[in-house]
Short mmCIF file of C-alpha atoms in Angstrom, two decimals:
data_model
loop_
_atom_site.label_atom_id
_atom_site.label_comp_id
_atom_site.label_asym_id
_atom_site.label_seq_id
_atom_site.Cartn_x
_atom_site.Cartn_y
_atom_site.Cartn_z
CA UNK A 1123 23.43 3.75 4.49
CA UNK A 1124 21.39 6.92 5.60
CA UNK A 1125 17.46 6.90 5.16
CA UNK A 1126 18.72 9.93 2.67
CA UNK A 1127 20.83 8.14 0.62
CA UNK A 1128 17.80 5.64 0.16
CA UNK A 1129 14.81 7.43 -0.35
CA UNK A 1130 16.62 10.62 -2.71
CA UNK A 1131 15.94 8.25 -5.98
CA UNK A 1132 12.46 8.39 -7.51
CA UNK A 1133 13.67 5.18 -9.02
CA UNK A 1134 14.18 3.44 -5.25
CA UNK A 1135 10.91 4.43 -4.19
CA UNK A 1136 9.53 2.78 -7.28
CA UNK A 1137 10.96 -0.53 -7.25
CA UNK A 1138 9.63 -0.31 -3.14
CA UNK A 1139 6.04 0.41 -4.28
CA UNK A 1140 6.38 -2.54 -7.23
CA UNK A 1141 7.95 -5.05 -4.65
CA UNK A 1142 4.74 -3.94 -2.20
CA UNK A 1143 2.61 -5.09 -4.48
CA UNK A 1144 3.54 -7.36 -6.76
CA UNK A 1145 6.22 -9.64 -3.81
CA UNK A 1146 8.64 -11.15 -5.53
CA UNK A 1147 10.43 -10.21 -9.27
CA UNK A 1148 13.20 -10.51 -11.61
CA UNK A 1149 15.33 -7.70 -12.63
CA UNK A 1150 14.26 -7.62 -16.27
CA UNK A 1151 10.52 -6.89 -15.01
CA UNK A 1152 11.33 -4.93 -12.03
CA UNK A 1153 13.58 -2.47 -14.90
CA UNK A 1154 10.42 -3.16 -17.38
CA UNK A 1155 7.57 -2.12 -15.33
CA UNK A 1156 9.67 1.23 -14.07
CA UNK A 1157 11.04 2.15 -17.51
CA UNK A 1158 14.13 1.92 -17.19
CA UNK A 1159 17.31 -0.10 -18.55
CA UNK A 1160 18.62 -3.19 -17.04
CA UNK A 1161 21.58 -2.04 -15.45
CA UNK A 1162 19.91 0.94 -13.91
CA UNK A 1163 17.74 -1.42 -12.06
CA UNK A 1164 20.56 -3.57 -10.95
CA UNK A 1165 22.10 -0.66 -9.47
CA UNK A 1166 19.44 0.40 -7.52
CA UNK A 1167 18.49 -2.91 -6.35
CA UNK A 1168 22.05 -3.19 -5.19
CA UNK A 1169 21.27 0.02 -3.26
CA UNK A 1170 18.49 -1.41 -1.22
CA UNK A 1171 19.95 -5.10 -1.13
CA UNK A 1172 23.18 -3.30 1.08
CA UNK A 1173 20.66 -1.12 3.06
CA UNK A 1174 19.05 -4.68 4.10
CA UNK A 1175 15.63 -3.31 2.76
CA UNK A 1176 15.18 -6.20 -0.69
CA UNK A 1177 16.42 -9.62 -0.47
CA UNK A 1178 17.93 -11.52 -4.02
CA UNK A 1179 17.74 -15.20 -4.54
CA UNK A 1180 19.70 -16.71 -7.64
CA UNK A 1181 19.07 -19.48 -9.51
CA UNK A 1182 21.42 -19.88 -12.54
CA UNK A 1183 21.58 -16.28 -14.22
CA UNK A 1184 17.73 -15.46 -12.81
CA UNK A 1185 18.20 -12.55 -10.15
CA UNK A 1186 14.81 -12.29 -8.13
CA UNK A 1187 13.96 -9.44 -5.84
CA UNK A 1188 12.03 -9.42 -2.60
CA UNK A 1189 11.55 -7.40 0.54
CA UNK A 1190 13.45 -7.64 3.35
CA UNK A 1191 9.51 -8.36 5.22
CA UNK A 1192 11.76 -9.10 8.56
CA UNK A 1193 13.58 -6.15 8.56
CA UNK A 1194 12.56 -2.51 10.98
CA UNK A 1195 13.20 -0.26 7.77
CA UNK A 1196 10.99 -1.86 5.62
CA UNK A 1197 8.04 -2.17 7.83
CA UNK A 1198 8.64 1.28 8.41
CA UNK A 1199 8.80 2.32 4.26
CA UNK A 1200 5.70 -0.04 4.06
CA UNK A 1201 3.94 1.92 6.82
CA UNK A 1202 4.94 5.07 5.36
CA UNK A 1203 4.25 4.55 1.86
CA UNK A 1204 0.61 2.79 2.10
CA UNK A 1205 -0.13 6.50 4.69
CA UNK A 1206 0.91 8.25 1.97
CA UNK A 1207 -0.91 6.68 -0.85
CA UNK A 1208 -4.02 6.72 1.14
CA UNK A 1209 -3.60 10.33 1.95
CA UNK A 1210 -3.25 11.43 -1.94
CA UNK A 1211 -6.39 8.94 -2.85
#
């Protein structure tokens, strides 16, 4: 998956920022806290899970979301999004 294809959805970048801060969530609070329904989170969750950037863990029906902390790209999205918050501060 390009860097395009991941970073083109407001909604991507969103659920990277929440993950930043808050580590590790289910899908009902990740879609919560953006706004958004439950199956629009699971899809882009999906997104980033197959790009290697967020990790899942299942127990029973619970879906929780992580990042990927060992993985290049997301040390590189961390990098570039905590630049770029600090820059618009």
């Amino acid at each position: 998956m390009s860097v395009e294809n991941v970073l083109s959805s407001k909604v991507r970048i969103k659920i990277l920022k929440i993950l930043m801060r808050m580590g590790e969530l289910n899908v009902s609070e990740i879609a919560r806290r953006l706004g958004v329904n439950y199956g629009t989170a699971i899809r882009h969750l999906q997104i980033l899970e197959n790009a290697d950037i967020v990790k899942k863990k299942t127990f029973g029906k619970i879906r929780l979301y992580r990042l990927n902390e060992q993985s290049p790209k997301v040390i590189a999205l961390q990098k570039l999004i905590e630049v770029w918050e600090h820059q618009n501060k």
